[in-house]
PDB file of C-alpha atoms in Angstrom:
ATOM      1  CA  MET A   1     -10.475 -13.088  17.875  1.00 76.00           C
ATOM      2  CA  THR A   2      -7.788 -10.592  16.882  1.00 88.00           C
ATOM      3  CA  LYS A   3      -7.693  -9.629  13.209  1.00 94.00           C
ATOM      4  CA  GLN A   4      -4.533 -10.664  11.397  1.00 96.00           C
ATOM      5  CA  ILE A   5      -3.193  -7.925   9.114  1.00 96.00           C
ATOM      6  CA  LEU A   6      -0.393  -8.873   6.766  1.00 96.00           C
ATOM      7  CA  CYS A   7       1.666  -5.977   5.395  1.00 95.00           C
ATOM      8  CA  ILE A   8       3.752  -6.570   2.278  1.00 93.00           C
ATOM      9  CA  THR A   9       6.503  -4.401   0.783  1.00 90.00           C
ATOM     10  CA  TYR A  10      10.082  -4.276  -0.403  1.00 88.00           C
ATOM     11  CA  ARG A  11      10.645  -0.582   0.365  1.00 86.00           C
ATOM     12  CA  ASN A  12      12.096   0.775   3.614  1.00 86.00           C
ATOM     13  CA  TRP A  13       9.808   3.814   3.672  1.00 84.00           C
ATOM     14  CA  ALA A  14       6.727   1.560   3.514  1.00 88.00           C
ATOM     15  CA  LEU A  15       8.159  -0.580   6.297  1.00 87.00           C
ATOM     16  CA  LYS A  16       8.238   2.522   8.525  1.00 86.00           C
ATOM     17  CA  LEU A  17       4.528   3.124   7.872  1.00 88.00           C
ATOM     18  CA  TYR A  18       3.631  -0.464   8.715  1.00 91.00           C
ATOM     19  CA  LYS A  19       5.503  -0.247  12.013  1.00 91.00           C
ATOM     20  CA  MET A  20       3.723   3.022  12.850  1.00 90.00           C
ATOM     21  CA  LEU A  21       0.349   1.384  12.122  1.00 91.00           C
ATOM     22  CA  ALA A  22       1.189  -1.589  14.325  1.00 93.00           C
ATOM     23  CA  ASP A  23       2.114   0.754  17.188  1.00 94.00           C
ATOM     24  CA  ALA A  24      -1.010   2.883  16.699  1.00 93.00           C
ATOM     25  CA  LEU A  25      -3.405  -0.081  16.419  1.00 93.00           C
ATOM     26  CA  PRO A  26      -2.394  -2.604  19.091  1.00 93.00           C
ATOM     27  CA  GLN A  27      -5.794  -4.325  18.903  1.00 94.00           C
ATOM     28  CA  TYR A  28      -4.698  -5.893  15.576  1.00 95.00           C
ATOM     29  CA  ASN A  29      -1.979  -8.444  15.003  1.00 95.00           C
ATOM     30  CA  PHE A  30       0.350  -7.045  12.326  1.00 95.00           C
ATOM     31  CA  LYS A  31       2.789  -9.248  10.452  1.00 95.00           C
ATOM     32  CA  ILE A  32       5.158  -7.912   7.811  1.00 92.00           C
ATOM     33  CA  ILE A  33       6.625  -9.564   4.747  1.00 91.00           C
ATOM     34  CA  PHE A  34       9.617  -7.509   3.698  1.00 89.00           C
ATOM     35  CA  LYS A  35      10.979  -8.743   0.390  1.00 85.00           C
ATOM     36  CA  THR A  36      14.721  -8.272   0.081  1.00 80.00           C
ATOM     37  CA  GLY A  37      14.611  -8.113  -3.693  1.00 72.00           C
ATOM     38  CA  ARG A  38      12.268  -7.054  -6.427  1.00 65.00           C
ATOM     39  CA  TYR A  39      10.250 -10.225  -6.605  1.00 72.00           C
ATOM     40  CA  GLY A  40       6.558 -10.939  -6.683  1.00 79.00           C
ATOM     41  CA  ILE A  41       4.716 -12.925  -4.074  1.00 86.00           C
ATOM     42  CA  ASP A  42       2.656 -16.082  -4.249  1.00 84.00           C
ATOM     43  CA  ALA A  43      -0.339 -17.455  -2.380  1.00 89.00           C
ATOM     44  CA  ASP A  44       1.700 -20.123  -0.572  1.00 90.00           C
ATOM     45  CA  GLU A  45       3.887 -17.491   1.065  1.00 90.00           C
ATOM     46  CA  ILE A  46       0.815 -15.556   2.212  1.00 94.00           C
ATOM     47  CA  GLU A  47      -1.091 -18.628   3.409  1.00 94.00           C
ATOM     48  CA  THR A  48       1.439 -19.290   6.173  1.00 93.00           C
ATOM     49  CA  PHE A  49       0.254 -16.079   7.876  1.00 94.00           C
ATOM     50  CA  GLN A  50      -3.511 -16.761   7.536  1.00 95.00           C
ATOM     51  CA  PRO A  51      -4.326 -13.053   7.242  1.00 97.00           C
ATOM     52  CA  ASP A  52      -7.771 -11.499   7.483  1.00 97.00           C
ATOM     53  CA  ILE A  53      -6.537  -8.448   5.564  1.00 97.00           C
ATOM     54  CA  ILE A  54      -3.492  -7.848   3.386  1.00 98.00           C
ATOM     55  CA  LEU A  55      -2.216  -4.277   3.276  1.00 96.00           C
ATOM     56  CA  TRP A  56      -0.091  -3.285   0.269  1.00 95.00           C
ATOM     57  CA  TYR A  57       2.013  -0.130   0.166  1.00 91.00           C
ATOM     58  CA  GLY A  58       5.111   0.443  -1.900  1.00 86.00           C
ATOM     59  CA  TRP A  59       4.415  -2.572  -4.117  1.00 88.00           C
ATOM     60  CA  SER A  60       5.213  -2.415  -7.821  1.00 85.00           C
ATOM     61  CA  TRP A  61       3.663  -5.551  -9.256  1.00 85.00           C
ATOM     62  CA  ILE A  62       0.200  -6.746 -10.165  1.00 86.00           C
ATOM     63  CA  VAL A  63      -1.065  -8.936  -7.347  1.00 91.00           C
ATOM     64  CA  PRO A  64      -2.073 -12.364  -8.704  1.00 90.00           C
ATOM     65  CA  ALA A  65      -5.845 -12.805  -9.109  1.00 92.00           C
ATOM     66  CA  PRO A  66      -6.050 -15.841  -6.774  1.00 93.00           C
ATOM     67  CA  ILE A  67      -4.674 -13.712  -3.924  1.00 95.00           C
ATOM     68  CA  LEU A  68      -7.172 -10.924  -4.647  1.00 95.00           C
ATOM     69  CA  LYS A  69     -10.034 -13.442  -4.643  1.00 95.00           C
ATOM     70  CA  GLN A  70      -9.005 -15.256  -1.477  1.00 95.00           C
ATOM     71  CA  TYR A  71      -8.144 -12.262   0.733  1.00 96.00           C
ATOM     72  CA  ASP A  72      -9.335  -8.755   1.482  1.00 97.00           C
ATOM     73  CA  CYS A  73      -6.531  -6.771  -0.151  1.00 98.00           C
ATOM     74  CA  ILE A  74      -6.254  -3.091   0.721  1.00 97.00           C
ATOM     75  CA  CYS A  75      -3.796  -0.775  -1.019  1.00 96.00           C
ATOM     76  CA  LEU A  76      -2.427   2.633  -0.087  1.00 94.00           C
ATOM     77  CA  HIS A  77      -1.511   4.647  -3.180  1.00 95.00           C
ATOM     78  CA  PRO A  78       0.087   8.131  -3.012  1.00 93.00           C
ATOM     79  CA  SER A  79      -2.201   9.927  -5.455  1.00 96.00           C
ATOM     80  CA  SER A  80      -5.799  11.064  -5.796  1.00 97.00           C
ATOM     81  CA  LEU A  81      -6.937   8.005  -7.710  1.00 98.00           C
ATOM     82  CA  PRO A  82      -8.013   7.580 -10.422  1.00 97.00           C
ATOM     83  CA  GLN A  83      -5.348  10.153 -11.312  1.00 97.00           C
ATOM     84  CA  TYR A  84      -1.713   9.003 -11.438  1.00 97.00           C
ATOM     85  CA  ARG A  85      -2.301   5.270 -11.486  1.00 95.00           C
ATOM     86  CA  GLY A  86       0.753   3.075 -11.830  1.00 92.00           C
ATOM     87  CA  GLY A  87       4.383   3.527 -10.924  1.00 89.00           C
ATOM     88  CA  SER A  88       6.111   6.688  -9.713  1.00 91.00           C
ATOM     89  CA  PRO A  89       2.919   8.568  -8.822  1.00 93.00           C
ATOM     90  CA  LEU A  90       4.656  11.082  -6.543  1.00 91.00           C
ATOM     91  CA  GLN A  91       7.402  11.825  -9.029  1.00 91.00           C
ATOM     92  CA  ASN A  92       4.875  12.270 -11.847  1.00 95.00           C
ATOM     93  CA  GLN A  93       2.732  14.616  -9.763  1.00 95.00           C
ATOM     94  CA  ILE A  94       5.745  16.757  -8.863  1.00 92.00           C
ATOM     95  CA  LEU A  95       6.882  16.872 -12.499  1.00 93.00           C
ATOM     96  CA  ASN A  96       3.372  18.001 -13.484  1.00 96.00           C
ATOM     97  CA  GLY A  97       3.411  20.839 -10.936  1.00 94.00           C
ATOM     98  CA  GLU A  98       0.821  19.405  -8.555  1.00 95.00           C
ATOM     99  CA  ARG A  99       0.971  20.999  -5.113  1.00 94.00           C
ATOM    100  CA  ASN A 100      -1.582  18.860  -3.324  1.00 96.00           C
ATOM    101  CA  SER A 101      -2.615  15.260  -3.623  1.00 96.00           C
ATOM    102  CA  ALA A 102      -3.934  12.482  -1.414  1.00 96.00           C
ATOM    103  CA  VAL A 103      -3.173   9.036  -0.169  1.00 94.00           C
ATOM    104  CA  THR A 104      -5.916   6.819  -1.537  1.00 97.00           C
ATOM    105  CA  ILE A 105      -6.945   3.750   0.429  1.00 96.00           C
ATOM    106  CA  PHE A 106      -8.849   1.283  -1.735  1.00 98.00           C
ATOM    107  CA  LYS A 107      -9.977  -2.337  -1.954  1.00 98.00           C
ATOM    108  CA  MET A 108      -7.907  -3.870  -4.714  1.00 97.00           C
ATOM    109  CA  SER A 109      -9.401  -5.375  -7.863  1.00 95.00           C
ATOM    110  CA  ASP A 110      -7.844  -7.022 -10.918  1.00 91.00           C
ATOM    111  CA  GLY A 111      -6.925  -3.697 -12.576  1.00 90.00           C
ATOM    112  CA  LEU A 112      -3.824  -1.615 -11.939  1.00 91.00           C
ATOM    113  CA  ASP A 113      -4.528   0.672  -8.968  1.00 95.00           C
ATOM    114  CA  GLU A 114      -8.249   0.059  -9.409  1.00 95.00           C
ATOM    115  CA  GLY A 115     -10.929  -0.845  -6.919  1.00 96.00           C
ATOM    116  CA  ASP A 116     -13.489   0.669  -4.605  1.00 98.00           C
ATOM    117  CA  ILE A 117     -12.078   3.736  -2.866  1.00 98.00           C
ATOM    118  CA  ILE A 118     -12.411   3.543   0.907  1.00 98.00           C
ATOM    119  CA  ARG A 119     -10.912   6.935   1.721  1.00 97.00           C
ATOM    120  CA  GLN A 120      -8.685   9.675   0.340  1.00 97.00           C
ATOM    121  CA  ILE A 121      -6.539  11.561   2.843  1.00 95.00           C
ATOM    122  CA  PRO A 122      -5.225  14.950   1.653  1.00 96.00           C
ATOM    123  CA  MET A 123      -1.458  15.257   1.374  1.00 94.00           C
ATOM    124  CA  SER A 124       0.813  18.193   0.575  1.00 94.00           C
ATOM    125  CA  LEU A 125       3.454  17.757  -2.101  1.00 94.00           C
ATOM    126  CA  SER A 126       5.628  20.542  -0.699  1.00 92.00           C
ATOM    127  CA  GLY A 127       9.290  19.890   0.014  1.00 83.00           C
ATOM    128  CA  ASN A 128      11.517  17.274  -1.542  1.00 78.00           C
ATOM    129  CA  ILE A 129      10.628  13.645  -2.209  1.00 74.00           C
ATOM    130  CA  GLU A 130      12.099  12.506   1.123  1.00 76.00           C
ATOM    131  CA  ASP A 131       9.907  15.038   2.954  1.00 77.00           C
ATOM    132  CA  ILE A 132       6.839  13.684   1.190  1.00 78.00           C
ATOM    133  CA  PHE A 133       7.695  10.032   1.893  1.00 71.00           C
ATOM    134  CA  SER A 134       8.237  10.821   5.567  1.00 71.00           C
ATOM    135  CA  ARG A 135       4.709  12.208   6.028  1.00 69.00           C
TER     136      ARG A 135
END
């Protein structure tokens, strides 16, 4: 049976990444929830998709505990966690003079940008913020 991967965001740049993943991994069934406003999400909305995995990127709210308990929730965060947890990690790294960072892929837990790290992929912080987001 094909794994169902639900991708959730409200940011256009994250939507681009999800579409790239879907194209690169045709063996999985990707579905995307693109929120048109800055609103949270609830379990009922997710349940309609029956996902095996939920992928979060470009999300600014704490995910409700029932969702974290019911589903495998994976997050992509643009910093070398545990450094630069929370909002605006790229902007804060640039302001602090960081030249290199990573995208951290981790299994989400109840804490803010906390959980078991699956992988950290090195990332350059050269160029402007649009250059970085496009990588």
